[in-house]
mmCIF file of C-alpha atoms in Angstrom:
data_model
loop_
_atom_site.group_PDB
_atom_site.id
_atom_site.type_symbol
_atom_site.label_atom_id
_atom_site.label_comp_id
_atom_site.label_asym_id
_atom_site.label_seq_id
_atom_site.Cartn_x
_atom_site.Cartn_y
_atom_site.Cartn_z
ATOM 1 C CA MET Q 1 -8.928 -11.207 21.807
ATOM 2 C CA LYS Q 2 -11.076 -8.051 21.415
ATOM 3 C CA THR Q 3 -8.947 -6.280 24.031
ATOM 4 C CA ILE Q 4 -5.757 -7.034 22.095
ATOM 5 C CA LEU Q 5 -7.290 -5.795 18.842
ATOM 6 C CA ILE Q 6 -8.520 -2.567 20.457
ATOM 7 C CA LEU Q 7 -5.151 -2.002 22.110
ATOM 8 C CA ALA Q 8 -3.338 -2.585 18.815
ATOM 9 C CA THR Q 9 -5.603 -0.077 17.059
ATOM 10 C CA VAL Q 10 -5.151 2.606 19.736
ATOM 11 C CA THR Q 11 -1.396 2.000 19.832
ATOM 12 C CA SER Q 12 -1.077 2.306 16.058
ATOM 13 C CA ILE Q 13 -2.864 5.668 16.128
ATOM 14 C CA THR Q 14 -0.879 6.873 19.123
ATOM 15 C CA PHE Q 15 2.489 6.158 17.538
ATOM 16 C CA ALA Q 16 1.637 6.786 13.876
ATOM 17 C CA ASN Q 17 2.785 9.826 11.992
ATOM 18 C CA ILE Q 18 0.034 12.289 11.217
ATOM 19 C CA SER Q 19 -0.160 13.419 7.605
ATOM 20 C CA VAL Q 20 -1.441 16.919 6.922
ATOM 21 C CA ILE Q 21 -3.045 16.873 3.508
ATOM 22 C CA THR Q 22 -4.830 19.018 0.971
ATOM 23 C CA PRO Q 23 -6.444 18.045 -2.325
ATOM 24 C CA LYS Q 24 -3.933 17.480 -5.130
ATOM 25 C CA ASN Q 25 -5.135 20.556 -7.024
ATOM 26 C CA ASN Q 26 -4.629 22.906 -4.053
ATOM 27 C CA LYS Q 27 -1.795 25.403 -4.658
ATOM 28 C CA LEU Q 28 -0.443 25.074 -1.104
ATOM 29 C CA THR Q 29 2.735 22.953 -1.164
ATOM 30 C CA ASN Q 30 3.870 23.202 2.455
ATOM 31 C CA ILE Q 31 2.785 24.630 5.780
ATOM 32 C CA THR Q 32 4.362 25.329 9.145
ATOM 33 C CA GLU Q 33 2.939 24.102 12.434
ATOM 34 C CA LYS Q 34 2.253 27.723 13.432
ATOM 35 C CA GLU Q 35 0.247 28.320 10.245
ATOM 36 C CA LEU Q 36 -1.589 25.050 10.864
ATOM 37 C CA THR Q 37 -2.396 26.103 14.429
ATOM 38 C CA ASN Q 38 -3.787 29.424 13.235
ATOM 39 C CA LEU Q 39 -5.958 27.660 10.639
ATOM 40 C CA PHE Q 40 -7.410 25.063 13.004
ATOM 41 C CA LEU Q 41 -8.088 27.663 15.711
ATOM 42 C CA LYS Q 42 -9.602 29.801 12.947
ATOM 43 C CA LYS Q 43 -7.390 32.767 13.665
ATOM 44 C CA THR Q 44 -6.931 32.940 9.884
ATOM 45 C CA ASN Q 45 -8.417 31.321 6.820
ATOM 46 C CA HIS Q 46 -5.634 32.160 4.363
ATOM 47 C CA ILE Q 47 -2.088 30.879 4.056
ATOM 48 C CA ARG Q 48 0.144 32.867 1.726
ATOM 49 C CA GLY Q 49 -2.902 34.261 -0.062
ATOM 50 C CA ILE Q 50 -4.591 30.861 -0.468
ATOM 51 C CA LYS Q 51 -7.987 30.411 1.190
ATOM 52 C CA ILE Q 52 -8.076 27.196 3.235
ATOM 53 C CA THR Q 53 -10.862 25.527 5.252
ATOM 54 C CA PRO Q 54 -9.753 23.175 8.044
ATOM 55 C CA ILE Q 55 -11.560 19.861 8.539
ATOM 56 C CA ASP Q 56 -11.177 17.842 11.747
ATOM 57 C CA SER Q 57 -11.267 14.081 11.974
ATOM 58 C CA SER Q 58 -14.154 12.465 13.831
ATOM 59 C CA ASN Q 59 -11.709 9.758 14.979
ATOM 60 C CA ARG Q 60 -11.291 10.724 18.646
ATOM 61 C CA GLU Q 61 -7.774 9.334 19.106
ATOM 62 C CA LEU Q 62 -6.460 10.957 15.920
ATOM 63 C CA TYR Q 63 -8.178 14.259 16.793
ATOM 64 C CA GLU Q 64 -6.621 14.262 20.282
ATOM 65 C CA GLN Q 65 -3.151 13.370 18.973
ATOM 66 C CA PHE Q 66 -3.302 16.144 16.358
ATOM 67 C CA TYR Q 67 -4.329 18.784 18.889
ATOM 68 C CA LYS Q 68 -1.763 17.646 21.452
ATOM 69 C CA LYS Q 69 1.116 17.522 18.939
ATOM 70 C CA VAL Q 70 0.341 20.536 16.769
ATOM 71 C CA ILE Q 71 -1.950 22.896 18.645
ATOM 72 C CA LYS Q 72 -0.357 21.991 22.002
ATOM 73 C CA LYS Q 73 -3.731 21.791 23.757
ATOM 74 C CA THR Q 74 -5.561 19.007 25.562
ATOM 75 C CA PRO Q 75 -9.095 18.017 24.542
ATOM 76 C CA SER Q 76 -10.557 19.957 27.484
ATOM 77 C CA GLN Q 77 -8.563 23.083 26.538
ATOM 78 C CA ILE Q 78 -9.804 22.847 22.955
ATOM 79 C CA ARG Q 79 -13.384 22.357 24.127
ATOM 80 C CA GLU Q 80 -13.065 25.430 26.368
ATOM 81 C CA TYR Q 81 -11.549 27.474 23.527
ATOM 82 C CA TRP Q 82 -14.458 26.665 21.197
ATOM 83 C CA ILE Q 83 -17.094 27.253 23.876
ATOM 84 C CA ASN Q 84 -15.666 30.754 24.342
ATOM 85 C CA GLN Q 85 -15.515 31.434 20.589
ATOM 86 C CA VAL Q 86 -19.053 30.208 19.956
ATOM 87 C CA TYR Q 87 -20.394 32.115 22.999
ATOM 88 C CA ARG Q 88 -18.839 35.342 21.684
ATOM 89 C CA GLY Q 89 -20.347 34.618 18.276
ATOM 90 C CA THR Q 90 -17.007 35.044 16.554
ATOM 91 C CA LYS Q 91 -16.098 31.570 15.267
ATOM 92 C CA GLN Q 92 -17.348 28.033 14.823
ATOM 93 C CA PRO Q 93 -15.053 25.004 15.195
ATOM 94 C CA PRO Q 94 -13.975 23.100 12.075
ATOM 95 C CA LYS Q 95 -16.385 20.441 10.852
ATOM 96 C CA ARG Q 96 -15.582 16.962 12.171
ATOM 97 C CA LEU Q 97 -15.908 14.348 9.450
ATOM 98 C CA SER Q 98 -15.340 10.617 9.239
ATOM 99 C CA TYR Q 99 -12.553 9.094 7.168
ATOM 100 C CA ASN Q 100 -14.935 8.385 4.259
ATOM 101 C CA GLN Q 101 -16.510 11.847 4.429
ATOM 102 C CA ILE Q 102 -13.061 13.468 4.380
ATOM 103 C CA LYS Q 103 -12.066 11.324 1.408
ATOM 104 C CA LYS Q 104 -15.143 12.532 -0.519
ATOM 105 C CA GLU Q 105 -14.531 16.147 0.524
ATOM 106 C CA ILE Q 106 -10.946 15.998 -0.798
ATOM 107 C CA GLU Q 107 -12.278 14.916 -4.197
ATOM 108 C CA LYS Q 108 -14.786 17.775 -4.507
ATOM 109 C CA ASN Q 109 -13.364 20.745 -2.542
ATOM 110 C CA SER Q 110 -9.889 21.988 -3.440
ATOM 111 C CA MET Q 111 -9.748 24.464 -0.539
ATOM 112 C CA ILE Q 112 -9.634 22.118 2.463
ATOM 113 C CA ILE Q 113 -6.875 20.976 4.752
ATOM 114 C CA THR Q 114 -7.103 18.014 7.080
ATOM 115 C CA TYR Q 115 -5.034 15.353 8.806
ATOM 116 C CA ALA Q 116 -4.998 11.571 8.750
ATOM 117 C CA THR Q 117 -2.685 8.622 9.236
ATOM 118 C CA ASN Q 118 -2.338 8.380 5.429
ATOM 119 C CA THR Q 119 -2.759 10.749 2.483
ATOM 120 C CA LEU Q 120 -6.394 9.849 1.553
ATOM 121 C CA ASN Q 121 -5.517 10.408 -2.142
ATOM 122 C CA GLY Q 122 -4.583 13.996 -1.344
ATOM 123 C CA LYS Q 123 -1.301 15.892 -1.374
ATOM 124 C CA LEU Q 124 0.975 15.541 1.658
ATOM 125 C CA ILE Q 125 2.186 18.952 2.840
ATOM 126 C CA LEU Q 126 3.458 18.165 6.354
ATOM 127 C CA THR Q 127 4.230 15.082 8.434
ATOM 128 C CA ILE Q 128 3.899 15.305 12.196
ATOM 129 C CA LYS Q 129 5.831 12.724 14.169
#
């Protein structure tokens, strides 16, 4: 029974749409996948003049799906990218927060962007299928 439940959970994450969200009071109304890639790889921290801070999910399956679908990199490629950036002293990876931590962050920080399988009471700006 546990195996079926675990499989159902993994399958639902694997085939679910990923919602890219910001707090409701953020001025950003839409974003392209290229802009999203640049934000999450920290090549920029502004989109159309709006400062944005990316937040990663601590849910491993969701994190991997997001990076495979949007950033077009495997978990090992992402790990290697961040090792290089940290070693050079140029960038730190986005914070990885749990679902509940992200929900709280959306309520208090209007400058974040994140992803989830729902909107977490934020504003949906892109759906990734």
